Each structure stands twice: as structure tokens, then as C-alpha cells.
PDB file of C-alpha atoms in Angstrom:
ATOM      1  CA  MET A  15       2.871  12.877  -2.591  1.00  0.00           C
ATOM      2  CA  SER A  16       3.053  15.527   0.497  1.00  0.00           C
ATOM      3  CA  LYS A  17       6.385  16.005   2.142  1.00  0.00           C
ATOM      4  CA  LYS A  18       5.389  14.188   5.598  1.00  0.00           C
ATOM      5  CA  SER A  19       4.584  11.526   3.366  1.00  0.00           C
ATOM      6  CA  THR A  20       7.982  10.671   2.686  1.00  0.00           C
ATOM      7  CA  LEU A  21       9.359   8.974   5.583  1.00  0.00           C
ATOM      8  CA  SER A  22      12.322   7.090   5.590  1.00  0.00           C
ATOM      9  CA  MET A  23      12.647   4.122   7.330  1.00  0.00           C
ATOM     10  CA  PRO A  24      14.159   4.903  10.638  1.00  0.00           C
ATOM     11  CA  GLU A  25      11.726   7.648  10.830  1.00  0.00           C
ATOM     12  CA  LEU A  26       8.806   5.839  10.508  1.00  0.00           C
ATOM     13  CA  ARG A  27      10.008   3.307  12.809  1.00  0.00           C
ATOM     14  CA  THR A  28      10.292   6.106  15.641  1.00  0.00           C
ATOM     15  CA  ALA A  29       7.457   7.364  15.016  1.00  0.00           C
ATOM     16  CA  PHE A  30       5.211   3.753  15.099  1.00  0.00           C
ATOM     17  CA  GLU A  31       7.026   3.336  18.665  1.00  0.00           C
ATOM     18  CA  ALA A  32       6.105   7.176  19.377  1.00  0.00           C
ATOM     19  CA  HIS A  33       2.428   5.854  19.023  1.00  0.00           C
ATOM     20  CA  GLY A  34       3.027   2.594  21.010  1.00  0.00           C
ATOM     21  CA  TYR A  35       3.160   0.813  17.891  1.00  0.00           C
ATOM     22  CA  ILE A  36       5.662  -2.556  18.118  1.00  0.00           C
ATOM     23  CA  SER A  37       6.537  -3.252  15.140  1.00  0.00           C
ATOM     24  CA  ASP A  38       9.540  -5.555  13.312  1.00  0.00           C
ATOM     25  CA  LYS A  39      11.452  -4.722  10.398  1.00  0.00           C
ATOM     26  CA  GLU A  40       9.197  -6.537   8.453  1.00  0.00           C
ATOM     27  CA  LEU A  41       6.239  -5.060   9.013  1.00  0.00           C
ATOM     28  CA  LEU A  42       7.759  -1.975   8.714  1.00  0.00           C
ATOM     29  CA  THR A  43       9.272  -1.922   5.119  1.00  0.00           C
ATOM     30  CA  THR A  44       5.949  -3.244   4.170  1.00  0.00           C
ATOM     31  CA  VAL A  45       3.845  -0.487   5.462  1.00  0.00           C
ATOM     32  CA  TYR A  46       6.995   1.889   4.077  1.00  0.00           C
ATOM     33  CA  LEU A  47       7.207   0.460   0.722  1.00  0.00           C
ATOM     34  CA  ALA A  48       3.452   0.369   0.275  1.00  0.00           C
ATOM     35  CA  LEU A  49       3.300   4.219   1.440  1.00  0.00           C
ATOM     36  CA  LYS A  50       6.490   4.794  -1.167  1.00  0.00           C
ATOM     37  CA  LEU A  51       4.741   2.865  -4.177  1.00  0.00           C
ATOM     38  CA  GLU A  52       0.899   4.971  -3.236  1.00  0.00           C
ATOM     39  CA  LYS A  53      -0.415   1.032  -3.226  1.00  0.00           C
ATOM     40  CA  PRO A  54      -3.049  -0.173  -0.884  1.00  0.00           C
ATOM     41  CA  LEU A  55      -1.772  -2.763   1.992  1.00  0.00           C
ATOM     42  CA  LEU A  56      -3.404  -5.772   2.812  1.00  0.00           C
ATOM     43  CA  VAL A  57      -3.370  -6.931   6.221  1.00  0.00           C
ATOM     44  CA  GLU A  58      -4.386 -10.319   7.001  1.00  0.00           C
ATOM     45  CA  GLY A  59      -3.933 -12.170   9.982  1.00  0.00           C
ATOM     46  CA  ALA A  60      -6.491 -13.357  13.513  1.00  0.00           C
ATOM     47  CA  PRO A  61      -8.379 -11.158  15.110  1.00  0.00           C
ATOM     48  CA  GLY A  62      -6.690  -8.714  17.814  1.00  0.00           C
ATOM     49  CA  VAL A  63      -2.912  -9.188  16.078  1.00  0.00           C
ATOM     50  CA  GLY A  64      -3.293  -5.300  15.088  1.00  0.00           C
ATOM     51  CA  LYS A  65      -3.911  -4.812  11.719  1.00  0.00           C
ATOM     52  CA  THR A  66      -6.736  -2.355  12.578  1.00  0.00           C
ATOM     53  CA  GLU A  67      -4.174  -0.503  14.366  1.00  0.00           C
ATOM     54  CA  ILE A  68      -1.600   0.361  11.599  1.00  0.00           C
ATOM     55  CA  ALA A  69      -4.090   2.562   9.693  1.00  0.00           C
ATOM     56  CA  LYS A  70      -4.972   3.966  13.563  1.00  0.00           C
ATOM     57  CA  VAL A  71      -1.140   5.023  13.716  1.00  0.00           C
ATOM     58  CA  LEU A  72      -0.622   5.842  10.124  1.00  0.00           C
ATOM     59  CA  SER A  73      -3.376   8.240  10.876  1.00  0.00           C
ATOM     60  CA  LYS A  74      -1.554   9.568  13.728  1.00  0.00           C
ATOM     61  CA  VAL A  75       1.810   9.933  11.992  1.00  0.00           C
ATOM     62  CA  PHE A  76       0.558  11.899   9.255  1.00  0.00           C
ATOM     63  CA  ASP A  77      -1.770  13.814  11.527  1.00  0.00           C
ATOM     64  CA  THR A  78      -4.649  13.609   8.912  1.00  0.00           C
ATOM     65  CA  GLU A  79      -8.358  12.057   9.210  1.00  0.00           C
ATOM     66  CA  LEU A  80      -9.075   8.226   9.294  1.00  0.00           C
ATOM     67  CA  ILE A  81     -12.207   7.392   7.607  1.00  0.00           C
ATOM     68  CA  ARG A  82     -12.980   4.075   8.042  1.00  0.00           C
ATOM     69  CA  LEU A  83     -15.890   1.601   6.229  1.00  0.00           C
ATOM     70  CA  GLN A  84     -16.630  -1.226   8.841  1.00  0.00           C
ATOM     71  CA  CYS A  85     -16.874  -4.221   6.047  1.00  0.00           C
ATOM     72  CA  TYR A  86     -20.143  -6.797   6.736  1.00  0.00           C
ATOM     73  CA  GLU A  87     -22.013  -9.785   5.167  1.00  0.00           C
ATOM     74  CA  GLY A  88     -24.502  -7.762   2.498  1.00  0.00           C
ATOM     75  CA  LEU A  89     -23.127  -4.291   2.424  1.00  0.00           C
ATOM     76  CA  ASP A  90     -23.712  -2.836  -0.863  1.00  0.00           C
ATOM     77  CA  GLU A  91     -22.750   0.601  -2.690  1.00  0.00           C
ATOM     78  CA  ASN A  92     -25.091   2.859  -1.634  1.00  0.00           C
ATOM     79  CA  LYS A  93     -23.461   2.299   2.313  1.00  0.00           C
ATOM     80  CA  ALA A  94     -19.813   2.343   1.241  1.00  0.00           C
ATOM     81  CA  LEU A  95     -19.768   5.101  -1.593  1.00  0.00           C
ATOM     82  CA  TYR A  96     -22.771   7.242  -2.085  1.00  0.00           C
ATOM     83  CA  GLU A  97     -26.468   7.686  -1.874  1.00  0.00           C
ATOM     84  CA  TRP A  98     -28.678  10.498  -3.272  1.00  0.00           C
ATOM     85  CA  ASN A  99     -29.947  12.723  -0.910  1.00  0.00           C
ATOM     86  CA  TYR A 100     -33.702  11.958  -1.774  1.00  0.00           C
ATOM     87  CA  GLN A 101     -35.908  13.933   0.412  1.00  0.00           C
ATOM     88  CA  ARG A 102     -33.514  17.180  -0.690  1.00  0.00           C
ATOM     89  CA  GLN A 103     -34.222  16.514  -4.381  1.00  0.00           C
ATOM     90  CA  LEU A 104     -37.226  16.357  -3.686  1.00  0.00           C
ATOM     91  CA  ILE A 105     -37.649  19.883  -2.050  1.00  0.00           C
ATOM     92  CA  LYS A 106     -35.608  21.089  -5.129  1.00  0.00           C
ATOM     93  CA  ILE A 107     -37.790  20.263  -7.424  1.00  0.00           C
ATOM     94  CA  GLN A 108     -41.196  21.127  -5.710  1.00  0.00           C
ATOM     95  CA  MET A 109     -39.734  24.882  -4.986  1.00  0.00           C
ATOM     96  CA  LEU A 110     -38.491  24.973  -9.080  1.00  0.00           C
ATOM     97  CA  ARG A 111     -42.235  23.948  -9.522  1.00  0.00           C
ATOM     98  CA  ASP A 112     -43.830  26.004  -7.402  1.00  0.00           C
ATOM     99  CA  THR A 113     -41.327  29.163  -9.298  1.00  0.00           C
ATOM    100  CA  ALA A 114     -42.958  27.755 -12.631  1.00  0.00           C
ATOM    101  CA  CYS A 115     -39.384  27.137 -13.513  1.00  0.00           C
ATOM    102  CA  GLN A 116     -39.793  25.466 -17.584  1.00  0.00           C
ATOM    103  CA  ASN A 117     -36.530  24.565 -17.259  1.00  0.00           C
ATOM    104  CA  LEU A 118     -36.278  21.806 -15.095  1.00  0.00           C
ATOM    105  CA  SER A 119     -32.942  19.546 -16.147  1.00  0.00           C
ATOM    106  CA  GLU A 120     -31.007  16.405 -14.113  1.00  0.00           C
ATOM    107  CA  ASP A 121     -27.996  18.910 -13.412  1.00  0.00           C
ATOM    108  CA  ASP A 122     -30.731  20.263 -11.163  1.00  0.00           C
ATOM    109  CA  VAL A 123     -30.770  17.739  -8.982  1.00  0.00           C
ATOM    110  CA  PHE A 124     -27.725  15.585  -9.561  1.00  0.00           C
ATOM    111  CA  SER A 125     -25.117  17.042  -8.560  1.00  0.00           C
ATOM    112  CA  LEU A 126     -22.249  16.776  -5.434  1.00  0.00           C
ATOM    113  CA  ASP A 127     -24.466  19.021  -3.790  1.00  0.00           C
ATOM    114  CA  TYR A 128     -26.887  16.797  -3.383  1.00  0.00           C
ATOM    115  CA  LEU A 129     -24.528  13.574  -2.642  1.00  0.00           C
ATOM    116  CA  LEU A 130     -24.716  11.573   0.359  1.00  0.00           C
ATOM    117  CA  GLU A 131     -21.117  10.414   1.009  1.00  0.00           C
ATOM    118  CA  ARG A 132     -19.896   7.072   2.325  1.00  0.00           C
ATOM    119  CA  PRO A 133     -16.425   6.420   3.173  1.00  0.00           C
ATOM    120  CA  LEU A 134     -14.917   5.814   0.042  1.00  0.00           C
ATOM    121  CA  LEU A 135     -16.494   8.935  -1.498  1.00  0.00           C
ATOM    122  CA  LYS A 136     -15.553  10.780   1.115  1.00  0.00           C
ATOM    123  CA  ALA A 137     -12.019   9.834   1.108  1.00  0.00           C
ATOM    124  CA  ILE A 138     -11.589  10.351  -2.453  1.00  0.00           C
ATOM    125  CA  ARG A 139     -13.211  13.943  -2.109  1.00  0.00           C
ATOM    126  CA  ALA A 140     -10.999  14.411   1.016  1.00  0.00           C
ATOM    127  CA  GLU A 141      -9.105  18.287   1.116  1.00  0.00           C
ATOM    128  CA  ASN A 142      -6.652  16.465   2.442  1.00  0.00           C
ATOM    129  CA  ARG A 143      -4.683  13.124   2.476  1.00  0.00           C
ATOM    130  CA  PRO A 144      -6.500  10.765   4.604  1.00  0.00           C
ATOM    131  CA  VAL A 145      -5.693   7.107   5.717  1.00  0.00           C
ATOM    132  CA  LEU A 146      -8.698   4.944   4.398  1.00  0.00           C
ATOM    133  CA  LEU A 147      -9.204   2.152   6.398  1.00  0.00           C
ATOM    134  CA  ILE A 148     -11.379  -0.758   4.838  1.00  0.00           C
ATOM    135  CA  ASP A 149     -11.833  -3.417   7.956  1.00  0.00           C
ATOM    136  CA  GLU A 150     -12.622  -7.154   7.504  1.00  0.00           C
ATOM    137  CA  ILE A 151     -12.890  -7.198   3.557  1.00  0.00           C
ATOM    138  CA  ASP A 152     -13.415 -10.905   4.053  1.00  0.00           C
ATOM    139  CA  LYS A 153     -16.957 -10.790   5.461  1.00  0.00           C
ATOM    140  CA  THR A 154     -18.172  -9.293   1.870  1.00  0.00           C
ATOM    141  CA  ASP A 155     -18.474 -11.188  -0.920  1.00  0.00           C
ATOM    142  CA  GLU A 156     -16.499 -11.373  -4.312  1.00  0.00           C
ATOM    143  CA  GLU A 157     -19.037  -8.915  -5.995  1.00  0.00           C
ATOM    144  CA  PHE A 158     -18.039  -5.752  -3.573  1.00  0.00           C
ATOM    145  CA  GLU A 159     -14.522  -6.902  -4.161  1.00  0.00           C
ATOM    146  CA  ALA A 160     -14.808  -6.484  -7.999  1.00  0.00           C
ATOM    147  CA  PHE A 161     -16.516  -3.012  -6.966  1.00  0.00           C
ATOM    148  CA  LEU A 162     -13.596  -1.963  -5.080  1.00  0.00           C
ATOM    149  CA  PHE A 163     -10.822  -2.606  -8.275  1.00  0.00           C
ATOM    150  CA  GLU A 164     -11.784   0.726  -9.573  1.00  0.00           C
ATOM    151  CA  ILE A 165     -11.110   2.787  -6.900  1.00  0.00           C
ATOM    152  CA  LEU A 166      -7.490   0.543  -5.596  1.00  0.00           C
ATOM    153  CA  SER A 167      -6.196   1.140  -8.963  1.00  0.00           C
ATOM    154  CA  ASP A 168      -7.527   4.350 -10.202  1.00  0.00           C
ATOM    155  CA  PHE A 169      -8.057   5.838  -7.411  1.00  0.00           C
ATOM    156  CA  GLN A 170     -11.493   7.473  -8.690  1.00  0.00           C
ATOM    157  CA  ILE A 171     -15.375   6.442  -9.357  1.00  0.00           C
ATOM    158  CA  SER A 172     -17.977   6.449 -11.781  1.00  0.00           C
ATOM    159  CA  ILE A 173     -21.173   7.832 -11.096  1.00  0.00           C
ATOM    160  CA  PRO A 174     -23.791   6.852 -13.594  1.00  0.00           C
ATOM    161  CA  GLU A 175     -25.509  11.063 -12.971  1.00  0.00           C
ATOM    162  CA  LEU A 176     -22.044  13.148 -12.643  1.00  0.00           C
ATOM    163  CA  GLY A 177     -19.258  10.944 -14.261  1.00  0.00           C
ATOM    164  CA  THR A 178     -15.684   9.778 -13.283  1.00  0.00           C
ATOM    165  CA  VAL A 179     -14.811  11.762  -9.933  1.00  0.00           C
ATOM    166  CA  SER A 180     -10.871  11.331  -9.388  1.00  0.00           C
ATOM    167  CA  ALA A 181      -9.320  11.474  -6.094  1.00  0.00           C
ATOM    168  CA  LYS A 182      -7.698  14.786  -5.224  1.00  0.00           C
ATOM    169  CA  HIS A 183      -5.082  13.104  -3.076  1.00  0.00           C
ATOM    170  CA  ILE A 184      -4.409   9.895  -3.178  1.00  0.00           C
ATOM    171  CA  PRO A 185      -5.427   7.874   0.139  1.00  0.00           C
ATOM    172  CA  ILE A 186      -3.291   5.853   2.247  1.00  0.00           C
ATOM    173  CA  VAL A 187      -5.449   2.777   1.765  1.00  0.00           C
ATOM    174  CA  VAL A 188      -5.755  -0.310   4.468  1.00  0.00           C
ATOM    175  CA  LEU A 189      -7.559  -3.580   4.351  1.00  0.00           C
ATOM    176  CA  THR A 190      -7.722  -5.755   7.060  1.00  0.00           C
ATOM    177  CA  SER A 191      -8.377  -9.272   6.695  1.00  0.00           C
ATOM    178  CA  ASN A 192      -9.178 -12.507   9.145  1.00  0.00           C
ATOM    179  CA  HIS A 193      -8.914 -14.759   6.293  1.00  0.00           C
ATOM    180  CA  ASP A 194     -12.602 -16.313   6.926  1.00  0.00           C
ATOM    181  CA  ARG A 195     -12.634 -16.168   3.276  1.00  0.00           C
ATOM    182  CA  GLU A 196     -10.427 -16.364   0.065  1.00  0.00           C
ATOM    183  CA  LEU A 197     -10.050 -13.205  -1.180  1.00  0.00           C
ATOM    184  CA  SER A 198      -9.752 -12.578  -5.198  1.00  0.00           C
ATOM    185  CA  GLU A 199      -6.473 -12.204  -6.887  1.00  0.00           C
ATOM    186  CA  GLY A 200      -7.544  -8.808  -8.527  1.00  0.00           C
ATOM    187  CA  LEU A 201      -8.204  -7.792  -4.816  1.00  0.00           C
ATOM    188  CA  ARG A 202      -4.461  -9.257  -4.288  1.00  0.00           C
ATOM    189  CA  ARG A 203      -3.175  -8.403  -7.031  1.00  0.00           C
ATOM    190  CA  ARG A 204      -3.721  -4.255  -6.046  1.00  0.00           C
ATOM    191  CA  CYS A 205      -2.267  -4.182  -2.618  1.00  0.00           C
ATOM    192  CA  VAL A 206       0.952  -4.940  -1.418  1.00  0.00           C
ATOM    193  CA  TYR A 207       1.006  -7.620   0.989  1.00  0.00           C
ATOM    194  CA  LEU A 208       1.408  -8.218   5.086  1.00  0.00           C
ATOM    195  CA  TYR A 209       0.751 -11.034   6.836  1.00  0.00           C
ATOM    196  CA  ILE A 210       1.030 -10.501  11.162  1.00  0.00           C
ATOM    197  CA  ASP A 211       0.997 -13.196  13.909  1.00  0.00           C
ATOM    198  CA  TYR A 212       1.002 -13.629  16.796  1.00  0.00           C
ATOM    199  CA  PRO A 213       4.059 -11.521  18.371  1.00  0.00           C
ATOM    200  CA  THR A 214       6.829 -13.808  20.267  1.00  0.00           C
ATOM    201  CA  ILE A 215       7.203 -13.721  23.936  1.00  0.00           C
ATOM    202  CA  ASP A 216       9.776 -10.925  23.687  1.00  0.00           C
ATOM    203  CA  LYS A 217       7.652  -8.825  21.406  1.00  0.00           C
ATOM    204  CA  GLU A 218       4.701  -9.110  23.134  1.00  0.00           C
ATOM    205  CA  ILE A 219       6.304  -8.497  26.730  1.00  0.00           C
ATOM    206  CA  ASN A 220       7.367  -4.727  24.260  1.00  0.00           C
ATOM    207  CA  ILE A 221       3.569  -4.103  23.701  1.00  0.00           C
ATOM    208  CA  ILE A 222       2.436  -4.969  26.788  1.00  0.00           C
ATOM    209  CA  ARG A 223       5.075  -2.422  28.616  1.00  0.00           C
ATOM    210  CA  ALA A 224       4.594   0.287  25.812  1.00  0.00           C
ATOM    211  CA  LYS A 225       0.551   0.203  26.364  1.00  0.00           C
ATOM    212  CA  ILE A 226       0.859  -0.409  29.710  1.00  0.00           C
ATOM    213  CA  PRO A 227       3.799   1.639  31.516  1.00  0.00           C
ATOM    214  CA  GLU A 228       3.517   0.549  34.658  1.00  0.00           C
ATOM    215  CA  VAL A 229       3.306  -2.833  34.773  1.00  0.00           C
ATOM    216  CA  THR A 230       6.572  -4.545  36.313  1.00  0.00           C
ATOM    217  CA  GLU A 231       9.159  -5.872  34.399  1.00  0.00           C
ATOM    218  CA  LYS A 232       8.229  -9.706  36.316  1.00  0.00           C
ATOM    219  CA  LEU A 233       4.297  -9.317  35.581  1.00  0.00           C
ATOM    220  CA  ALA A 234       4.982  -9.127  31.925  1.00  0.00           C
ATOM    221  CA  LEU A 235       7.286 -11.559  31.332  1.00  0.00           C
ATOM    222  CA  GLN A 236       4.893 -13.822  33.361  1.00  0.00           C
ATOM    223  CA  ILE A 237       1.648 -12.755  31.343  1.00  0.00           C
ATOM    224  CA  ALA A 238       3.757 -12.898  27.905  1.00  0.00           C
ATOM    225  CA  THR A 239       4.738 -16.690  28.851  1.00  0.00           C
ATOM    226  CA  ALA A 240       1.089 -17.464  29.919  1.00  0.00           C
ATOM    227  CA  VAL A 241      -0.444 -16.533  26.594  1.00  0.00           C
ATOM    228  CA  ASN A 242       2.375 -17.681  24.613  1.00  0.00           C
ATOM    229  CA  HIS A 243       1.445 -20.916  26.191  1.00  0.00           C
ATOM    230  CA  LEU A 244      -2.471 -20.662  25.863  1.00  0.00           C
ATOM    231  CA  ARG A 245      -2.280 -20.337  22.442  1.00  0.00           C
ATOM    232  CA  ASN A 246       0.695 -22.921  21.328  1.00  0.00           C
ATOM    233  CA  SER A 247      -0.839 -25.687  23.996  1.00  0.00           C
ATOM    234  CA  LEU A 248      -5.029 -25.442  23.443  1.00  0.00           C
ATOM    235  CA  THR A 249      -6.739 -26.312  20.284  1.00  0.00           C
ATOM    236  CA  LEU A 250      -9.252 -23.087  20.753  1.00  0.00           C
ATOM    237  CA  SER A 251     -12.247 -21.374  18.756  1.00  0.00           C
ATOM    238  CA  LYS A 252     -10.544 -18.136  19.865  1.00  0.00           C
ATOM    239  CA  GLN A 253      -6.745 -17.734  20.868  1.00  0.00           C
ATOM    240  CA  PRO A 254      -6.341 -15.107  23.022  1.00  0.00           C
ATOM    241  CA  SER A 255      -5.386 -12.166  21.070  1.00  0.00           C
ATOM    242  CA  ILE A 256      -2.824  -9.072  22.025  1.00  0.00           C
ATOM    243  CA  ALA A 257      -5.940  -6.957  22.618  1.00  0.00           C
ATOM    244  CA  GLU A 258      -7.242  -9.424  25.290  1.00  0.00           C
ATOM    245  CA  THR A 259      -3.391  -9.782  26.893  1.00  0.00           C
ATOM    246  CA  LEU A 260      -2.903  -6.432  27.225  1.00  0.00           C
ATOM    247  CA  ASP A 261      -6.811  -6.328  28.968  1.00  0.00           C
ATOM    248  CA  TRP A 262      -5.719  -9.366  31.010  1.00  0.00           C
ATOM    249  CA  THR A 263      -2.642  -7.517  32.508  1.00  0.00           C
ATOM    250  CA  ARG A 264      -4.784  -4.082  33.135  1.00  0.00           C
ATOM    251  CA  ALA A 265      -7.493  -6.206  35.506  1.00  0.00           C
ATOM    252  CA  LEU A 266      -4.148  -7.865  37.225  1.00  0.00           C
ATOM    253  CA  ILE A 267      -2.882  -4.105  37.872  1.00  0.00           C
ATOM    254  CA  ALA A 268      -6.419  -3.240  39.212  1.00  0.00           C
ATOM    255  CA  MET A 269      -6.520  -6.317  41.351  1.00  0.00           C
ATOM    256  CA  HIS A 270      -3.212  -5.553  42.843  1.00  0.00           C
ATOM    257  CA  ALA A 271      -1.291  -8.085  40.987  1.00  0.00           C
ATOM    258  CA  ASP A 272       2.444  -8.253  40.741  1.00  0.00           C
ATOM    259  CA  HIS A 273       3.164 -11.921  39.761  1.00  0.00           C
ATOM    260  CA  LEU A 274       1.212 -14.663  38.690  1.00  0.00           C
ATOM    261  CA  ASP A 275      -0.368 -17.028  40.984  1.00  0.00           C
ATOM    262  CA  SER A 276      -3.253 -20.023  40.574  1.00  0.00           C
ATOM    263  CA  THR A 277      -6.007 -17.759  42.419  1.00  0.00           C
ATOM    264  CA  MET A 278      -5.390 -15.217  40.332  1.00  0.00           C
ATOM    265  CA  VAL A 279      -5.634 -17.047  37.014  1.00  0.00           C
ATOM    266  CA  LYS A 280      -8.851 -18.680  38.358  1.00  0.00           C
ATOM    267  CA  GLN A 281     -10.456 -15.120  39.262  1.00  0.00           C
ATOM    268  CA  THR A 282      -9.040 -13.559  35.737  1.00  0.00           C
ATOM    269  CA  MET A 283      -9.608 -15.992  32.610  1.00  0.00           C
ATOM    270  CA  GLY A 284     -12.492 -14.143  31.252  1.00  0.00           C
ATOM    271  CA  LEU A 285     -10.794 -11.748  30.349  1.00  0.00           C
ATOM    272  CA  LEU A 286      -8.818 -14.488  28.075  1.00  0.00           C
ATOM    273  CA  PHE A 287     -11.380 -16.802  26.949  1.00  0.00           C
ATOM    274  CA  LYS A 288     -14.401 -15.388  25.347  1.00  0.00           C
ATOM    275  CA  ASN A 289     -16.905 -18.331  24.879  1.00  0.00           C
ATOM    276  CA  ARG A 290     -18.062 -21.639  27.300  1.00  0.00           C
ATOM    277  CA  ASP A 291     -15.854 -24.495  25.317  1.00  0.00           C
ATOM    278  CA  ASP A 292     -12.714 -22.496  25.308  1.00  0.00           C
ATOM    279  CA  LEU A 293     -13.178 -22.272  29.305  1.00  0.00           C
ATOM    280  CA  THR A 294     -13.937 -25.692  29.394  1.00  0.00           C
ATOM    281  CA  ALA A 295     -10.957 -26.727  27.533  1.00  0.00           C
ATOM    282  CA  PHE A 296      -8.723 -24.045  29.452  1.00  0.00           C
ATOM    283  CA  GLN A 297      -9.887 -26.291  32.774  1.00  0.00           C
ATOM    284  CA  LYS A 298      -9.819 -29.768  31.609  1.00  0.00           C
ATOM    285  CA  ASP A 299      -7.023 -30.017  29.897  1.00  0.00           C
ATOM    286  CA  MET A 300      -4.143 -27.115  31.898  1.00  0.00           C
ATOM    287  CA  GLY A 301      -6.098 -25.469  34.762  1.00  0.00           C
ATOM    288  CA  ALA A 302      -4.696 -22.534  36.323  1.00  0.00           C
ATOM    289  CA  ASP A 303      -2.359 -24.858  38.470  1.00  0.00           C
ATOM    290  CA  GLY A 304      -0.979 -25.965  34.834  1.00  0.00           C
ATOM    291  CA  LEU A 305      -0.351 -22.665  33.309  1.00  0.00           C
ATOM    292  CA  CYS A 306       1.384 -21.355  36.406  1.00  0.00           C
ATOM    293  CA  ALA A 307       3.595 -24.259  36.443  1.00  0.00           C
ATOM    294  CA  ALA A 308       4.051 -23.907  32.722  1.00  0.00           C
ATOM    295  CA  VAL A 309       5.304 -20.156  33.775  1.00  0.00           C
ATOM    296  CA  LYS A 310       7.512 -21.510  36.348  1.00  0.00           C
ATOM    297  CA  GLN A 311       9.247 -23.602  34.307  1.00  0.00           C
ATOM    298  CA  ALA A 312       9.426 -21.203  31.286  1.00  0.00           C
ATOM    299  CA  THR A 313      10.572 -18.251  33.518  1.00  0.00           C
ATOM    300  CA  GLY A 314      12.139 -19.623  36.341  1.00  0.00           C
ATOM    301  CA  MET A 315       9.936 -18.793  39.144  1.00  0.00           C
ATOM    302  CA  THR A 316      11.207 -20.155  42.475  1.00  0.00           C
ATOM    303  CA  ASN A 317       7.678 -22.467  43.727  1.00  0.00           C
ATOM    304  CA  THR A 318       6.781 -19.261  46.122  1.00  0.00           C
ATOM    305  CA  ALA A 319       6.937 -17.163  43.583  1.00  0.00           C
ATOM    306  CA  CYS A 320       3.859 -19.065  41.522  1.00  0.00           C
ATOM    307  CA  HIS A 321       1.362 -19.732  44.926  1.00  0.00           C
ATOM    308  CA  CYS A 322       1.489 -16.905  46.747  1.00  0.00           C
ATOM    309  CA  HIS A 323      -0.300 -13.475  46.291  1.00  0.00           C
ATOM    310  CA  ASN A 324       0.748 -10.114  47.405  1.00  0.00           C
ATOM    311  CA  ASP A 325       2.553 -11.317  50.580  1.00  0.00           C
ATOM    312  CA  ALA A 326       4.768  -8.915  51.631  1.00  0.00           C
ATOM    313  CA  SER A 327       7.015 -11.855  52.694  1.00  0.00           C
ATOM    314  CA  CYS A 328       7.907 -13.462  49.117  1.00  0.00           C
ATOM    315  CA  GLY A 329      10.723 -13.440  47.677  1.00  0.00           C
ATOM    316  CA  GLY A 330       9.159 -13.470  44.099  1.00  0.00           C
TER     317      GLY A 330
END
């Protein structure tokens, strides 16, 4: 393990904050232990709660390459691990034949020089310790999970034509899952587990202000309160994520809003709801007026502040 990867807990917290990732003690402790034990970190949670961002921040903290394997249904070893460069192999064979070489062997065309590295092999062969992100592992099948066991346990890859390729440096491995399906016990056993829930209002305010420093304290409070109310009061197919909270904040600032009002909410709901059914549910069960009223009650806004917009005489 490199000296730089032996950060203490306080140093890790400071480093995460320096890169705009707002975390709690449980998250930091889990990440710290995964680093200390050199074990893969499995992060589960709803889409948009900051799972993938952990890998991105770790690559910045340790100033190293982020190697990403984006998972999808049907992903196989060839796309994740390696492929042989058949075109180069055929050219090599033809060249040897043209020179009347009589000693053509597998070693002439099955070597590392003829491999096309995919993310997993690239992480194993990296000269410096990388961060390997295996994103949305739950979109693959159990056969692919089983294929990963050797890599996650021994940090090595078996290539039939070459033998075993062991990692030069044990990579920092982060796997993410939206829990679309249950992962195997074999995969879970090899990892340190972390679950990330939607943030509390206070935490989401801190995230907003860390990512968008120009936002006012009052607007950040109202936005975080509104999004929290939507998540807890409506049955939606997709809850507004932190990413959507940040997009909404940027949109409101772009429209020169310094507080929420019904008109502004109606105009910007496309930033929070990404399908027709959820938007319809919001309009039917709550609406912009209902959301404003809930924010007013939770934050103690005045009536004027809830209904006026960009009025210089408005006290809110």
C-alpha cells in the first residue's frame, strides 16, 4: 500500500470535503476500512444518492486514474476483461509466413502485446494504483458476478493462453448497485458493504452549498425542505435524487430566484420529475401550492415569501 493511501480518518474526511463530497461518520468509517483492509467497497442505494461519486472522489484524493466498467445486461468477459487483437495476430502470422519462418508458435501471437485491455485487465496491469469502478453491478447476471470472484478475492486474472496475471498494485475497487436485483452472497462476502440513503434536510443543505456556493442560505433551506417533502409524501416511480436537487438549484439561480414560490415551482418541475406519471401524481396529490405551503410550514416562511417572486419590497 502506498504511503498516500494510508490516510487517517480525519485526513480522509478533510479530503472528501475538499472535493465537495459531504459525508457522515458511518460512510467515512466504511470507506476508511475498505482502504485499510484493501477490500472492494460495495455501495448500494437509490440512483443519484452519491454512490458513483465516491469512486470519483477517491481517484481525486489519491491523484490516480479512475478506470470505469459500466455494467449492463449481457455484459461478458470480452467486454469487461480483454479481447485478442485478431487483426494484429493475423498480420503477424502472415509476416512470419512471408519470411518463410518455420518455427511459428503460439508464443508468437498470444502475448500481452496482442491483448486489447478492457477495464478489468487495465486495472490489474496499471503501473500506479488505480481506482476501479464497477458501476451498477446489479444490471449483470450471476454468471458475471462469479467471473469477478477471482479478481475481487485475489486481484488476479487467469488468461488461458498466458496463465495468471497478478495485479502490480491492488486497485481501490468500488462496486455500486441500485438494488434492481439481489446480489449473490459470494460477491457480498468479498466486499465491505455500505448503504447510502437519501440525505436528511441538513445534509442536503450542506451538499447544495458545497456544490453551488452562490446559493443563498434561505434558498438552500427551502429547496432541501421541498425535495425532502416530495420524497416522503408522494409515491413515485423515481424519487428526486441529489443530482436532481442540484440541477433544480442551478435552474432556480439561473432564473434569478431567491426563494420558492408557486409560479417558479410550476415552471421548473421538469428538473425534479423525469416521467409523466410522477409529474401527474405530483400535480394531482400536492401541486405547486401544496408544496409551497408545506415548505412554509416546515421553515416558518411568511405568506409573502411563499407567494411573491423577485419583488424588492418582499420581506422574504
